[in-house]
Coordinates of C-alpha atoms in Angstrom, one line a residue:
M23 CA -18.7 167.9 51.6
N24 CA -20.4 166.0 54.4
T25 CA -22.3 167.6 57.2
I26 CA -20.0 166.6 60.0
L27 CA -16.9 167.9 58.1
T28 CA -18.7 171.2 57.3
K29 CA -19.6 171.6 60.9
S30 CA -16.1 170.8 62.0
I31 CA -14.6 173.4 59.7
H32 CA -17.0 176.1 60.8
K33 CA -16.3 175.5 64.4
L34 CA -12.6 175.6 63.8
L35 CA -12.8 178.8 61.9
R36 CA -14.7 180.3 64.9
H37 CA -12.0 179.0 67.2
S38 CA -14.6 176.9 69.0
P39 CA -13.7 173.7 70.8
L40 CA -14.0 170.5 68.7
T41 CA -14.8 167.0 69.8
H42 CA -12.5 164.0 69.2
G43 CA -14.8 162.9 66.4
E44 CA -14.7 166.3 64.7
F45 CA -10.9 166.5 64.8
A46 CA -10.8 162.9 63.3
V47 CA -13.1 164.0 60.5
L48 CA -10.9 166.9 59.6
L49 CA -7.8 164.6 59.5
K50 CA -9.5 161.9 57.5
N51 CA -10.6 164.4 54.9
N52 CA -7.2 165.9 54.3
S53 CA -7.1 167.3 50.8
E54 CA -5.5 170.2 48.9
K55 CA -8.7 172.1 49.0
L56 CA -9.1 171.7 52.8
R57 CA -5.5 172.7 53.4
K58 CA -5.9 175.8 51.4
V59 CA -9.0 176.9 53.2
L60 CA -7.5 176.3 56.7
A61 CA -4.1 177.8 55.8
A62 CA -5.8 181.0 54.6
A63 CA -7.8 181.2 57.8
A64 CA -4.7 180.4 59.9
D65 CA -2.7 183.1 58.2
E66 CA -5.4 185.7 58.8
T67 CA -5.7 184.6 62.4
R68 CA -1.9 184.7 63.0
R69 CA -1.7 188.2 61.5
K70 CA -4.2 189.5 64.0
Y71 CA -1.9 188.5 66.9
F72 CA 1.6 188.8 65.3
G73 CA 1.4 190.6 62.1
N74 CA 3.9 189.3 59.6
R75 CA 6.6 188.7 62.2
I76 CA 8.5 185.4 62.4
F77 CA 10.4 184.8 65.6
I78 CA 13.8 183.2 65.6
R79 CA 15.2 181.1 68.4
G80 CA 18.8 180.2 68.7
L81 CA 19.0 176.4 69.1
I82 CA 22.0 175.1 71.1
E83 CA 22.2 171.3 71.0
F84 CA 24.6 171.0 73.9
T85 CA 24.8 167.2 74.6
N86 CA 23.8 164.1 72.6
Y87 CA 24.2 161.8 75.6
C88 CA 20.9 160.3 76.7
H89 CA 20.1 157.6 79.2
N90 CA 16.8 156.9 77.5
N91 CA 16.3 154.4 74.8
C92 CA 13.3 155.7 72.8
F93 CA 12.7 153.5 69.8
Y94 CA 12.5 156.4 67.3
C95 CA 15.4 158.5 68.4
G96 CA 18.9 158.5 66.8
I97 CA 20.6 159.5 70.1
R98 CA 19.1 156.7 72.1
C99 CA 21.5 155.2 74.5
D100 CA 21.8 151.9 72.6
N101 CA 23.0 153.6 69.4
K102 CA 26.8 152.9 69.4
N103 CA 27.3 154.3 66.0
I104 CA 27.4 158.0 66.8
K105 CA 30.1 160.1 68.4
R106 CA 29.0 161.4 71.7
Y107 CA 29.8 165.0 72.8
R108 CA 29.0 167.5 75.5
L109 CA 29.6 171.2 75.0
T110 CA 31.4 172.9 77.9
H111 CA 29.9 175.8 80.0
E112 CA 32.1 178.2 78.0
D113 CA 31.2 176.6 74.7
I114 CA 27.5 177.3 75.4
L115 CA 28.1 180.8 76.5
S116 CA 30.1 181.4 73.3
C117 CA 27.2 180.1 71.2
C118 CA 24.9 182.6 73.0
H119 CA 27.3 185.4 72.5
Q120 CA 27.6 184.8 68.7
G121 CA 23.8 184.5 68.5
Y122 CA 23.2 187.7 70.5
L123 CA 25.5 189.7 68.1
S124 CA 23.4 188.4 65.2
G125 CA 20.1 189.5 66.8
F126 CA 18.8 186.4 68.6
R127 CA 17.0 187.2 71.8
T128 CA 15.9 183.6 72.7
F129 CA 18.3 180.7 73.3
V130 CA 17.0 177.2 73.3
L131 CA 19.2 174.7 75.3
Q132 CA 18.3 171.3 74.0
G133 CA 19.9 167.9 74.8
G134 CA 19.4 164.3 75.6
E135 CA 18.5 163.3 79.1
D136 CA 22.2 163.5 80.2
T137 CA 22.8 162.8 83.9
F138 CA 26.1 164.6 83.7
F139 CA 24.2 167.9 83.6
T140 CA 23.0 167.9 87.2
D141 CA 20.8 170.6 88.7
E142 CA 23.9 172.4 90.0
K143 CA 25.5 172.5 86.5
M144 CA 22.4 173.6 84.8
I145 CA 21.6 176.3 87.5
D146 CA 25.1 177.7 87.0
L147 CA 24.6 177.8 83.3
V148 CA 21.2 179.3 83.3
T149 CA 22.3 181.9 85.9
D150 CA 25.3 182.9 83.7
I151 CA 23.2 183.2 80.6
R152 CA 20.6 185.3 82.5
N153 CA 23.3 187.6 83.9
R154 CA 25.1 188.1 80.6
F155 CA 22.1 188.4 78.4
P156 CA 19.4 189.9 80.6
D157 CA 17.1 190.9 77.7
C158 CA 17.0 187.4 76.3
A159 CA 14.6 184.5 76.9
I160 CA 16.0 181.2 78.0
T161 CA 14.2 178.0 76.8
L162 CA 15.2 174.6 78.1
S163 CA 14.5 171.3 76.5
L164 CA 16.0 168.7 78.9
G165 CA 13.4 166.0 79.1
E166 CA 11.8 164.7 82.2
R167 CA 13.1 166.0 85.6
S168 CA 11.7 166.4 89.0
R169 CA 9.3 169.2 90.0
N170 CA 12.1 170.5 92.4
S171 CA 14.6 170.5 89.5
Y172 CA 12.1 172.4 87.2
R173 CA 11.4 174.9 90.1
K174 CA 15.1 175.6 90.7
L175 CA 15.9 176.1 87.0
F176 CA 12.9 178.5 86.8
N177 CA 14.1 180.4 89.8
A178 CA 17.6 180.6 88.2
G179 CA 16.1 182.5 85.2
A180 CA 14.7 180.0 82.7
D181 CA 11.6 181.3 81.0
R182 CA 10.3 178.4 78.8
Y183 CA 10.4 174.7 78.7
L184 CA 9.8 172.4 75.7
L185 CA 8.7 168.8 76.4
R186 CA 7.0 166.9 73.6
H187 CA 4.4 164.6 74.9
E188 CA 4.9 162.6 71.7
T189 CA 1.4 161.0 71.9
A190 CA -1.7 161.5 74.0
D191 CA -2.6 157.8 73.7
E192 CA -1.1 155.8 76.6
S193 CA -1.0 152.5 74.6
H194 CA 0.7 154.3 71.7
Y195 CA 3.3 155.8 74.1
G196 CA 4.2 152.3 75.2
M197 CA 4.8 151.3 71.5
L198 CA 7.3 154.2 71.1
H199 CA 9.2 153.9 74.4
P200 CA 10.8 151.2 76.6
D201 CA 9.1 150.0 79.8
S202 CA 11.4 152.2 81.9
M203 CA 9.5 155.3 80.6
S204 CA 6.1 156.3 81.8
Y205 CA 3.3 158.1 79.9
K206 CA 1.8 159.3 83.2
N207 CA 5.1 160.8 84.3
R208 CA 5.5 162.6 80.9
M209 CA 2.1 164.1 81.2
N210 CA 2.7 165.0 84.9
C211 CA 5.9 166.8 84.0
L212 CA 4.0 169.0 81.6
K213 CA 1.4 169.9 84.2
E214 CA 4.2 170.7 86.7
L215 CA 6.0 172.9 84.2
K216 CA 2.9 174.9 83.5
A217 CA 2.0 175.2 87.2
I218 CA 5.5 176.5 88.1
G219 CA 5.0 179.3 85.6
Y220 CA 7.1 178.3 82.5
Q221 CA 5.9 179.2 79.1
T222 CA 5.3 175.5 78.3
G223 CA 5.6 173.7 75.0
C224 CA 4.4 170.2 74.1
G225 CA 4.2 168.4 70.8
F226 CA 4.2 165.2 68.8
M227 CA 5.5 163.5 65.7
V228 CA 3.2 163.3 62.7
G229 CA 3.1 159.8 61.2
S230 CA 5.0 158.1 63.9
P231 CA 4.9 154.2 63.9
F232 CA 1.6 152.7 64.8
Q233 CA -0.1 156.1 64.9
T234 CA -3.8 156.3 63.8
T235 CA -6.1 159.1 62.9
E236 CA -7.8 158.6 66.2
M237 CA -4.5 159.0 68.1
L238 CA -3.8 162.2 66.3
A239 CA -7.3 163.5 67.2
A240 CA -6.4 162.6 70.8
D241 CA -3.3 164.7 70.5
L242 CA -5.4 167.7 69.4
C243 CA -7.9 167.1 72.2
F244 CA -5.1 167.1 74.7
I245 CA -3.6 170.3 73.4
Q246 CA -7.1 171.9 73.3
D247 CA -7.5 171.1 77.0
F248 CA -3.9 171.7 78.2
R249 CA -3.6 175.1 76.4
P250 CA 0.2 175.1 76.1
H251 CA 2.0 178.3 75.0
M252 CA 4.1 176.5 72.4
V253 CA 3.5 173.4 70.3
G254 CA 6.3 171.7 68.3
I255 CA 5.2 169.2 65.6
G256 CA 7.0 167.7 62.7
P257 CA 6.9 164.6 60.5
F258 CA 8.4 161.4 61.9
I259 CA 11.6 160.7 60.1
S260 CA 13.3 157.3 60.6
H261 CA 16.8 156.8 61.8
Q262 CA 19.0 154.0 60.5
N263 CA 20.2 153.0 63.9
T264 CA 16.8 152.5 65.6
P265 CA 14.2 149.7 65.8
F266 CA 12.1 151.9 63.5
S267 CA 14.7 152.3 60.7
D268 CA 12.4 150.7 58.1
R269 CA 9.3 152.6 59.0
K270 CA 7.6 155.0 56.6
N271 CA 8.1 158.7 57.3
G272 CA 5.3 161.1 58.1
T273 CA 4.0 163.3 55.3
L274 CA 4.3 167.0 54.5
E275 CA 0.6 167.2 53.8
D276 CA -0.5 165.8 57.2
T277 CA 1.9 168.1 59.0
L278 CA 0.8 171.2 57.2
L279 CA -2.9 170.4 57.9
L280 CA -2.1 170.0 61.6
I281 CA -0.2 173.3 61.7
S282 CA -3.2 175.1 60.4
I283 CA -5.6 173.3 62.8
L284 CA -3.3 174.2 65.7
R285 CA -3.2 177.9 64.8
L286 CA -7.0 178.0 64.5
M287 CA -7.5 176.1 67.8
Q288 CA -5.2 178.5 69.7
P289 CA -4.7 181.7 67.8
A290 CA -1.8 183.1 69.9
L291 CA 0.2 179.9 69.9
L292 CA 4.0 180.0 69.3
L293 CA 4.3 177.4 66.6
P294 CA 7.6 176.4 64.9
S295 CA 8.1 175.4 61.3
T296 CA 10.6 172.7 62.1
T297 CA 13.8 171.5 60.7
A298 CA 12.1 168.1 60.0
L299 CA 9.7 169.9 57.6
G300 CA 12.6 171.2 55.7
T301 CA 14.1 167.8 55.6
I302 CA 11.2 166.0 53.8
A303 CA 10.6 168.9 51.4
E304 CA 13.0 171.5 50.0
N305 CA 10.6 174.3 50.7
G306 CA 9.0 172.6 53.7
R307 CA 9.9 175.3 56.2
E308 CA 8.3 178.0 54.1
L309 CA 5.2 175.9 53.6
G310 CA 5.0 175.5 57.4
I311 CA 5.1 179.3 57.8
L312 CA 2.4 179.7 55.1
A313 CA 0.2 177.1 56.9
G314 CA 0.3 179.1 60.2
A315 CA 3.6 178.6 61.9
N316 CA 5.5 181.7 63.3
V317 CA 8.8 180.4 64.8
I318 CA 12.0 179.2 63.2
M319 CA 14.9 177.8 65.2
P320 CA 18.3 178.2 63.5
N321 CA 21.1 176.1 65.0
L322 CA 23.8 178.0 66.9
S323 CA 25.7 174.9 67.9
P324 CA 29.3 174.5 66.8
A325 CA 29.6 172.9 63.3
S326 CA 31.4 169.9 64.8
A327 CA 28.4 169.1 67.0
R328 CA 25.5 169.5 64.6
K329 CA 26.0 166.3 62.6
Q330 CA 26.3 164.2 65.8
Y331 CA 22.9 165.5 67.2
S332 CA 21.2 163.1 64.8
L333 CA 17.7 162.6 66.0
Y334 CA 16.7 161.3 62.5
D335 CA 18.4 160.6 59.2
N336 CA 19.4 163.4 56.8
K337 CA 19.0 166.2 59.3
P338 CA 20.3 169.4 57.8
C339 CA 23.6 170.6 59.4
T340 CA 24.5 173.5 57.1
G341 CA 22.8 176.4 55.2
E342 CA 19.8 178.2 56.4
E343 CA 19.4 175.9 59.4
T344 CA 22.4 177.6 61.0
L345 CA 23.5 181.0 62.2
Q346 CA 25.6 181.4 59.1
G347 CA 22.6 181.1 56.9
L348 CA 20.5 183.8 58.7
Q349 CA 20.7 186.3 55.9
S350 CA 19.5 183.8 53.3
L351 CA 16.7 182.7 55.7
D352 CA 15.6 186.3 56.1
E353 CA 15.5 186.8 52.3
H354 CA 13.3 183.6 51.9
M355 CA 10.9 184.9 54.6
K356 CA 10.6 188.2 52.8
N357 CA 9.9 186.4 49.6
I358 CA 6.8 184.9 51.1
G359 CA 5.7 188.1 52.8
F360 CA 7.2 187.7 56.3
Q361 CA 9.8 189.5 58.4
I362 CA 12.2 188.0 60.8
T363 CA 12.0 189.9 64.1
V364 CA 14.7 190.0 66.8
D365 CA 12.6 190.4 69.9
R366 CA 12.0 187.7 72.5
G367 CA 8.7 186.7 71.0
D368 CA 6.9 185.7 74.3
F369 CA 3.5 184.2 74.4
P370 CA 1.2 187.3 74.7
E371 CA 0.1 186.9 78.3
F372 CA 3.8 186.9 79.3
T373 CA 4.7 190.2 77.5

């Protein structure tokens, strides 16, 4: 093992900041041995903060309309081969009610950037959820909005906001998005969200088209400096109706290594084991937990909507990814030594 790699590992195990070059060395030397070492350390670190608890979030994919045309995304506005839908206000409240009865205490409202859902509509929705489920956390994932919009939704009762930065390399951002979208605006939105007081989440795709090791190292440097409360990463998976339909998917091995690195970088991070991991490997979600993740997001959306929220090909729409599969999911977590918990699961400084 070379000197720079050894130094990088030791710094990471001490939760010390790493340089771009040190992150790159870790990523370039991905091996089963390195993953085992970092996963064991990540597990020990997570248990210091969270024990063996796994937080569940109820995901409600409430609209697949989007005015953006991101080159990797199956709900991009140019995709004419999917059936578009919007859940009604009452549909969304019904999803929350069913989830609440099953023990969920966080609801994640996720959708495309749909101009139908104005500030007024979203404020009414967030206010209703807050009033009906006062002991629950409300997470929004609505894309880029104005600071004023973010502020009004926060004041209405939203607690958290997820906005993947997708890449911390501006040139790479331009390769993944049309000219109408701005890297600087995406990064500014994240800064605004954190300044307002949201528990803020960013994230990126692992193995996205044109991505290099140096770009991934830049992502880690950005997260190290930004100090988000949540990070969502998962392997890039192509979609048949996008310009990247023929691109190679990201790998399980790279994603697991990055989960462990993120846990060791920021020990109290809220870190999902994503549906995409379970898509590329049958036991991918469990492996994500063993690598250091501590959040799972079952889908509370109506069955009729799940298939249409097709961000990538072969996205699971049934089984343990759903409310109906919660008991099976709980059993699988117990089998690997973890316990699903029904509390809000806030970032520690917000508890």
